[in-house]
Every structure is written in structure tokens, then in C-alpha cells.
mmCIF file of C-alpha atoms in Angstrom:
data_model
loop_
_atom_site.group_PDB
_atom_site.id
_atom_site.type_symbol
_atom_site.label_atom_id
_atom_site.label_comp_id
_atom_site.label_asym_id
_atom_site.label_seq_id
_atom_site.Cartn_x
_atom_site.Cartn_y
_atom_site.Cartn_z
ATOM 1 C CA MET H 1 -78.342 82.199 -84.672
ATOM 2 C CA GLU H 2 -77.362 79.634 -82.061
ATOM 3 C CA PRO H 3 -74.753 77.060 -83.141
ATOM 4 C CA THR H 4 -76.214 73.602 -83.603
ATOM 5 C CA ASP H 5 -73.043 71.546 -83.969
ATOM 6 C CA LEU H 6 -71.443 71.999 -80.549
ATOM 7 C CA PRO H 7 -70.050 68.859 -78.890
ATOM 8 C CA ILE H 8 -72.397 67.256 -76.355
ATOM 9 C CA ILE H 9 -71.518 66.351 -72.773
ATOM 10 C CA ASP H 10 -73.562 63.762 -70.879
ATOM 11 C CA VAL H 11 -72.914 63.422 -67.147
ATOM 12 C CA ASP H 12 -73.848 59.738 -67.427
ATOM 13 C CA VAL H 13 -71.250 59.069 -70.143
ATOM 14 C CA PRO H 14 -67.687 59.952 -69.040
ATOM 15 C CA ALA H 15 -66.431 59.317 -72.580
ATOM 16 C CA THR H 16 -68.204 62.563 -73.584
ATOM 17 C CA TRP H 17 -66.363 64.665 -71.005
ATOM 18 C CA PRO H 18 -63.644 66.857 -72.554
ATOM 19 C CA ASP H 19 -60.161 66.098 -71.224
ATOM 20 C CA PRO H 20 -59.734 69.289 -69.136
ATOM 21 C CA LEU H 21 -63.089 68.658 -67.436
ATOM 22 C CA ALA H 22 -62.362 64.958 -66.914
ATOM 23 C CA ASN H 23 -58.948 65.770 -65.436
ATOM 24 C CA LEU H 24 -60.349 68.347 -63.007
ATOM 25 C CA VAL H 25 -63.218 66.099 -61.936
ATOM 26 C CA GLY H 26 -60.837 63.150 -61.631
ATOM 27 C CA ARG H 27 -58.559 65.059 -59.264
ATOM 28 C CA LEU H 28 -61.491 66.063 -57.082
ATOM 29 C CA ALA H 29 -62.775 62.481 -57.018
ATOM 30 C CA ASP H 30 -59.295 61.206 -56.095
ATOM 31 C CA ASP H 31 -59.154 63.702 -53.215
ATOM 32 C CA ALA H 32 -62.510 62.415 -51.964
ATOM 33 C CA ARG H 33 -61.329 58.810 -52.155
ATOM 34 C CA ARG H 34 -58.122 59.576 -50.275
ATOM 35 C CA SER H 35 -60.135 61.230 -47.526
ATOM 36 C CA GLY H 36 -62.337 58.128 -47.248
ATOM 37 C CA HIS H 37 -65.493 60.036 -48.217
ATOM 38 C CA PRO H 38 -68.323 57.584 -49.071
ATOM 39 C CA PRO H 39 -69.424 58.049 -52.718
ATOM 40 C CA GLN H 40 -73.122 58.089 -51.794
ATOM 41 C CA TYR H 41 -72.531 61.250 -49.744
ATOM 42 C CA TYR H 42 -71.039 63.158 -52.667
ATOM 43 C CA GLN H 43 -73.407 66.068 -52.011
ATOM 44 C CA ASP H 44 -71.601 66.749 -48.714
ATOM 45 C CA LEU H 45 -68.226 67.329 -50.390
ATOM 46 C CA ASN H 46 -66.877 70.888 -50.258
ATOM 47 C CA LEU H 47 -66.865 71.379 -54.022
ATOM 48 C CA LEU H 48 -68.582 74.722 -54.594
ATOM 49 C CA PRO H 49 -65.231 76.569 -54.860
ATOM 50 C CA TYR H 50 -64.682 74.569 -58.076
ATOM 51 C CA GLU H 51 -68.081 75.264 -59.655
ATOM 52 C CA ASN H 52 -66.911 78.180 -61.793
ATOM 53 C CA ALA H 53 -63.916 76.186 -63.014
ATOM 54 C CA VAL H 54 -66.199 73.359 -64.120
ATOM 55 C CA LEU H 55 -68.617 75.774 -65.811
ATOM 56 C CA ALA H 56 -65.674 77.309 -67.674
ATOM 57 C CA GLU H 57 -64.839 73.865 -69.078
ATOM 58 C CA LEU H 58 -68.419 73.595 -70.374
ATOM 59 C CA GLU H 59 -68.009 76.624 -72.650
ATOM 60 C CA GLY H 60 -68.380 75.635 -76.272
ATOM 61 C CA HIS H 61 -70.321 72.500 -75.301
ATOM 62 C CA LEU H 62 -73.956 71.550 -74.767
ATOM 63 C CA VAL H 63 -74.987 69.467 -71.763
ATOM 64 C CA ARG H 64 -77.669 66.807 -72.093
ATOM 65 C CA ALA H 65 -80.559 67.102 -69.611
ATOM 66 C CA ARG H 66 -84.003 65.575 -69.082
ATOM 67 C CA HIS H 67 -87.403 67.210 -68.547
ATOM 68 C CA HIS H 68 -89.919 64.818 -66.959
ATOM 69 C CA THR H 69 -93.574 65.517 -67.615
ATOM 70 C CA ARG H 70 -96.842 64.173 -69.031
ATOM 71 C CA LEU H 71 -97.877 65.274 -72.508
ATOM 72 C CA LEU H 72 -100.750 65.074 -74.949
ATOM 73 C CA ASP H 73 -99.827 64.289 -78.555
ATOM 74 C CA HIS H 74 -100.308 67.850 -79.784
ATOM 75 C CA GLU H 75 -98.060 69.096 -76.981
ATOM 76 C CA LYS H 76 -95.253 66.802 -78.145
ATOM 77 C CA ASP H 77 -95.648 68.266 -81.621
ATOM 78 C CA ALA H 78 -95.519 71.791 -80.183
ATOM 79 C CA ILE H 79 -92.260 71.071 -78.346
ATOM 80 C CA ARG H 80 -90.713 69.687 -81.525
ATOM 81 C CA LEU H 81 -91.732 72.883 -83.358
ATOM 82 C CA GLN H 82 -91.241 75.499 -80.638
ATOM 83 C CA GLY H 83 -88.914 73.940 -78.089
ATOM 84 C CA LEU H 84 -89.462 74.147 -74.332
ATOM 85 C CA ARG H 85 -90.951 77.453 -73.207
ATOM 86 C CA LEU H 86 -90.407 79.137 -69.868
ATOM 87 C CA LEU H 87 -93.218 78.517 -67.417
ATOM 88 C CA ASN H 88 -95.607 81.431 -67.029
ATOM 89 C CA ALA H 89 -99.340 82.081 -66.879
ATOM 90 C CA HIS H 90 -99.561 82.391 -70.662
ATOM 91 C CA LEU H 91 -98.075 78.917 -71.158
ATOM 92 C CA VAL H 92 -100.365 77.361 -68.534
ATOM 93 C CA ASN H 93 -103.479 79.021 -69.938
ATOM 94 C CA ASP H 94 -102.489 78.098 -73.483
ATOM 95 C CA ARG H 95 -102.208 74.423 -72.509
ATOM 96 C CA LEU H 96 -105.538 74.514 -70.694
ATOM 97 C CA ASP H 97 -107.303 76.317 -73.556
ATOM 98 C CA GLN H 98 -106.015 73.815 -76.111
ATOM 99 C CA ALA H 99 -107.044 70.875 -73.911
ATOM 100 C CA LEU H 100 -110.548 72.347 -73.694
ATOM 101 C CA ALA H 101 -110.768 73.012 -77.433
ATOM 102 C CA LEU H 102 -109.686 69.452 -78.233
ATOM 103 C CA GLY H 103 -112.192 67.918 -75.826
ATOM 104 C CA TYR H 104 -109.776 66.685 -73.168
ATOM 105 C CA LEU H 105 -111.250 68.960 -70.474
ATOM 106 C CA THR H 106 -114.833 69.907 -69.697
ATOM 107 C CA ALA H 107 -115.711 73.574 -69.312
ATOM 108 C CA ALA H 108 -115.953 73.139 -65.530
ATOM 109 C CA GLU H 109 -112.569 71.401 -65.313
ATOM 110 C CA HIS H 110 -111.004 74.066 -67.506
ATOM 111 C CA GLU H 111 -112.403 76.873 -65.355
ATOM 112 C CA ARG H 112 -111.203 75.240 -62.130
ATOM 113 C CA LEU H 113 -107.685 74.642 -63.424
ATOM 114 C CA ARG H 114 -107.446 78.123 -64.918
ATOM 115 C CA THR H 115 -108.419 79.815 -61.663
ATOM 116 C CA VAL H 116 -106.492 77.546 -59.285
ATOM 117 C CA ASN H 117 -102.912 76.914 -60.369
ATOM 118 C CA GLU H 118 -99.418 77.958 -59.378
ATOM 119 C CA THR H 119 -99.289 80.950 -61.754
ATOM 120 C CA VAL H 120 -102.419 82.658 -60.376
ATOM 121 C CA PRO H 121 -101.650 85.494 -57.921
ATOM 122 C CA GLY H 122 -102.798 84.481 -54.467
ATOM 123 C CA GLN H 123 -102.826 80.785 -55.400
ATOM 124 C CA ARG H 124 -99.083 80.152 -55.525
ATOM 125 C CA GLY H 125 -97.694 77.542 -53.152
ATOM 126 C CA TRP H 126 -94.118 77.057 -51.999
ATOM 127 C CA GLY H 127 -91.199 77.624 -54.308
ATOM 128 C CA LYS H 128 -90.752 79.609 -57.498
ATOM 129 C CA ARG H 129 -91.788 77.889 -60.701
ATOM 130 C CA GLU H 130 -92.276 80.699 -63.197
ATOM 131 C CA GLY H 131 -89.621 81.888 -65.616
ATOM 132 C CA GLN H 132 -87.785 78.587 -65.861
ATOM 133 C CA VAL H 133 -87.694 75.068 -67.286
ATOM 134 C CA CYS H 134 -87.047 72.296 -64.746
ATOM 135 C CA LEU H 135 -84.753 69.429 -65.750
ATOM 136 C CA THR H 136 -82.355 66.856 -64.333
ATOM 137 C CA LEU H 137 -78.800 66.475 -65.591
ATOM 138 C CA SER H 138 -78.794 62.685 -65.278
ATOM 139 C CA ALA H 139 -81.151 59.966 -66.435
ATOM 140 C CA ALA H 140 -80.628 58.393 -62.998
ATOM 141 C CA PRO H 141 -84.078 59.336 -61.584
ATOM 142 C CA GLN H 142 -85.705 56.954 -64.062
ATOM 143 C CA VAL H 143 -83.901 54.073 -62.327
ATOM 144 C CA HIS H 144 -82.738 55.210 -58.897
ATOM 145 C CA ASP H 145 -85.257 57.874 -57.819
ATOM 146 C CA VAL H 146 -88.563 57.028 -59.457
ATOM 147 C CA ASP H 147 -90.452 58.491 -56.493
ATOM 148 C CA GLY H 148 -88.854 61.861 -57.217
ATOM 149 C CA ILE H 149 -90.394 62.058 -60.691
ATOM 150 C CA HIS H 150 -93.528 59.963 -60.083
ATOM 151 C CA ARG H 151 -96.023 62.829 -59.902
ATOM 152 C CA LEU H 152 -94.471 64.626 -62.863
ATOM 153 C CA LEU H 153 -95.034 61.536 -65.009
ATOM 154 C CA THR H 154 -98.407 60.608 -63.483
ATOM 155 C CA TYR H 155 -100.378 63.887 -63.557
ATOM 156 C CA TRP H 156 -100.841 65.936 -66.704
ATOM 157 C CA GLY H 157 -99.898 69.598 -66.745
ATOM 158 C CA GLY H 158 -96.747 69.810 -64.659
ATOM 159 C CA GLU H 159 -96.540 71.038 -61.080
ATOM 160 C CA ALA H 160 -97.991 74.429 -61.984
ATOM 161 C CA ILE H 161 -101.284 72.786 -62.965
ATOM 162 C CA TYR H 162 -101.564 69.623 -60.881
ATOM 163 C CA TRP H 163 -99.935 70.678 -57.600
ATOM 164 C CA GLN H 164 -103.070 71.987 -55.894
ATOM 165 C CA HIS H 165 -105.363 69.222 -57.162
ATOM 166 C CA CYS H 166 -103.619 65.851 -56.984
ATOM 167 C CA GLU H 167 -104.551 65.337 -53.316
ATOM 168 C CA GLY H 168 -107.435 67.654 -52.473
ATOM 169 C CA SER H 169 -109.576 67.119 -55.580
ATOM 170 C CA PRO H 170 -110.028 63.363 -56.173
ATOM 171 C CA ALA H 171 -112.172 63.637 -59.313
ATOM 172 C CA LEU H 172 -109.933 66.244 -60.920
ATOM 173 C CA ALA H 173 -106.828 64.310 -59.901
ATOM 174 C CA GLU H 174 -108.213 61.226 -61.627
ATOM 175 C CA LYS H 175 -108.848 63.281 -64.759
ATOM 176 C CA LEU H 176 -105.291 64.635 -64.750
ATOM 177 C CA ARG H 177 -103.961 61.086 -64.415
ATOM 178 C CA SER H 178 -105.963 60.034 -67.471
ATOM 179 C CA LEU H 179 -104.614 62.697 -69.818
ATOM 180 C CA GLY H 180 -101.558 62.275 -72.011
ATOM 181 C CA ALA H 181 -98.620 59.937 -71.591
ATOM 182 C CA PRO H 182 -95.559 60.043 -69.326
ATOM 183 C CA SER H 183 -92.793 61.713 -71.312
ATOM 184 C CA VAL H 184 -89.091 62.423 -70.993
ATOM 185 C CA VAL H 185 -87.945 65.342 -73.118
ATOM 186 C CA THR H 186 -84.196 65.197 -73.666
ATOM 187 C CA ALA H 187 -82.753 68.651 -74.278
ATOM 188 C CA LEU H 188 -79.322 70.189 -74.767
ATOM 189 C CA LEU H 189 -78.405 73.051 -72.434
ATOM 190 C CA ASP H 190 -75.799 75.783 -72.657
ATOM 191 C CA LEU H 191 -74.995 76.017 -68.954
ATOM 192 C CA ALA H 192 -72.021 78.324 -69.511
ATOM 193 C CA ALA H 193 -74.022 81.004 -71.335
ATOM 194 C CA PRO H 194 -74.760 84.076 -69.195
ATOM 195 C CA VAL H 195 -78.404 84.873 -68.472
ATOM 196 C CA PRO H 196 -79.725 87.845 -66.459
ATOM 197 C CA GLU H 197 -81.024 85.848 -63.498
ATOM 198 C CA GLY H 198 -78.646 82.911 -63.853
ATOM 199 C CA HIS H 199 -79.466 79.226 -64.061
ATOM 200 C CA SER H 200 -79.768 77.343 -60.759
ATOM 201 C CA VAL H 201 -78.301 73.868 -60.295
ATOM 202 C CA PHE H 202 -78.691 71.835 -57.084
ATOM 203 C CA PRO H 203 -76.555 70.549 -55.546
ATOM 204 C CA SER H 204 -74.187 71.895 -58.257
ATOM 205 C CA VAL H 205 -72.727 70.958 -61.610
ATOM 206 C CA VAL H 206 -69.401 69.984 -60.052
ATOM 207 C CA HIS H 207 -71.123 67.778 -57.464
ATOM 208 C CA VAL H 208 -72.892 65.638 -60.052
ATOM 209 C CA PHE H 209 -69.734 65.181 -62.137
ATOM 210 C CA VAL H 210 -67.683 64.187 -59.091
ATOM 211 C CA GLY H 211 -70.457 61.884 -57.876
ATOM 212 C CA LYS H 212 -70.395 60.110 -61.237
ATOM 213 C CA ALA H 213 -66.581 59.951 -61.180
ATOM 214 C CA LEU H 214 -66.797 58.282 -57.765
ATOM 215 C CA GLY H 215 -68.968 55.588 -59.325
ATOM 216 C CA HIS H 216 -72.211 56.627 -57.638
ATOM 217 C CA GLU H 217 -74.738 56.009 -60.426
ATOM 218 C CA PRO H 218 -77.679 57.827 -58.720
ATOM 219 C CA ALA H 219 -75.699 61.105 -58.653
ATOM 220 C CA ASP H 220 -77.826 63.842 -60.188
ATOM 221 C CA ALA H 221 -78.591 67.547 -60.111
ATOM 222 C CA ASP H 222 -81.790 69.522 -60.625
ATOM 223 C CA VAL H 223 -81.538 72.372 -63.117
ATOM 224 C CA LEU H 224 -83.755 75.452 -63.159
ATOM 225 C CA TYR H 225 -82.940 76.667 -66.654
ATOM 226 C CA ARG H 226 -83.917 80.291 -67.177
ATOM 227 C CA SER H 227 -83.780 80.482 -70.958
ATOM 228 C CA PRO H 228 -86.220 78.992 -73.464
ATOM 229 C CA ILE H 229 -84.816 75.849 -75.090
ATOM 230 C CA PRO H 230 -85.104 76.149 -78.890
ATOM 231 C CA PRO H 231 -86.433 73.263 -80.993
ATOM 232 C CA GLN H 232 -83.031 72.497 -82.519
ATOM 233 C CA ARG H 233 -81.855 71.602 -79.007
ATOM 234 C CA ILE H 234 -84.613 69.076 -78.361
ATOM 235 C CA GLU H 235 -83.044 65.650 -78.924
ATOM 236 C CA SER H 236 -86.018 63.409 -78.280
ATOM 237 C CA ILE H 237 -89.396 62.948 -76.608
ATOM 238 C CA VAL H 238 -89.962 59.403 -75.383
ATOM 239 C CA THR H 239 -92.296 57.504 -73.080
ATOM 240 C CA PRO H 240 -90.186 55.828 -70.380
ATOM 241 C CA ALA H 241 -90.529 52.137 -69.640
#
């Protein structure tokens, strides 16, 4: 059974950073200041050699992260009961089948979305989406990079479902915009836990911490989390302002 009482780290709240992590990040931020490096260019800092050291300081802690999406009410209930599942064809088809059964999609819309989405062989676009949950470490996109999460919050289904329809299929795009409500799922991640394929963080965990320590509020990192997130690690599901 996974522990549920681990201390929580939030990149946006330095008071939650354990002292060894805060000290390491503080030294790296001081080095950047002494070199005259502009805080807004934190991603250009040569920090990757310190990534493993930062991850080691995360052991025994959970890190708060945000999953931006658009959800129907029954999908919110499912996340509260089941957590966040890894993206795959079964998850996509399950969402589409439930939307059809509950009257949100017509049979024609259901068929189109089931046969043309990012999990269908031969239909996949750029990038790998399957086998992961996509999140951001900071809440900053909701204030400083709204364009970066706009489609996720505007079109129902996530990129796997809406990606091939939001521009080329006006009627279907309008339908996807009408379904559900924009939602931010706040989850707690164990970034230090080993997984077979490894989680991906861009630019890196150390970069976002140092960016925050430099006072650059928009600092953030995208996380491709390659483990299901259990329901006890879902903090909240809210509709952003």
C-alpha cells in the first residue's frame, strides 16, 4: 500500500521545500545571480548536472502538480474513485462509449471520434501521448501562460481526442467545446520513485525550482508521468476562474 501521509512539496510555495532542497536550490540561484543571468531565461542555465541531486531530495515527499483538461460530471466522479489513468486506447474508447451512452454524443460523432484519434494506429500525429499522464508542476500557466493550456480547457476529451478535430472539423469542434467544464485536477506525484520507462520533466525539476528561487513566477515544467495516479493522491478537481 502506498503511504498517504508523506509531506507535500509545492514548487510555488518555497515554505514547503525541505531544508536540504531549499539550500541546494538557493546556492544554484545565487550562482545564477552572481553571473548576471536574467531570471526569465532560467531554462538556459546549465543545471542538468544537478537534476539527480534534486530528485534525491524529493525522496519521501510528494510533489503537487496540475492536470489541465475538460471533464463531464461523471468523469470527475471517476477520477475521485479511480484516480488518473494512463492514456491508452482503452481509456479513450471508455470515455467515448460513456459519452454516447449518456447522450452527450450522437452515434455519428461517437463513430468519428472512435476511428480518428491519437490512439488509433495510422492516425497518430506528432509526439507520444500514450502510457502517461500529462501535468504541470506549477499553477503558473493559469495566470502566465493561458495560451499554453487554452485548448486543453476548451475542448473536451484531451489532446488524444480533440487534436485532429479542433481545426479541420468545425461542427465536431463546436460539439467538443460544448461538452463538460474546464477542470484542473491537482494531484500528488512521487517523482523520486523508479518506474521502468522513467518520468519525463521538461525543462527539468531543478530548472523549475531554481526559476522560482530567482523570483520568476512563470517558471514551470511539464511532467509526463508514467504511473497511474491513485485516488488517494488526487487533492482536488476545480473549475478555474
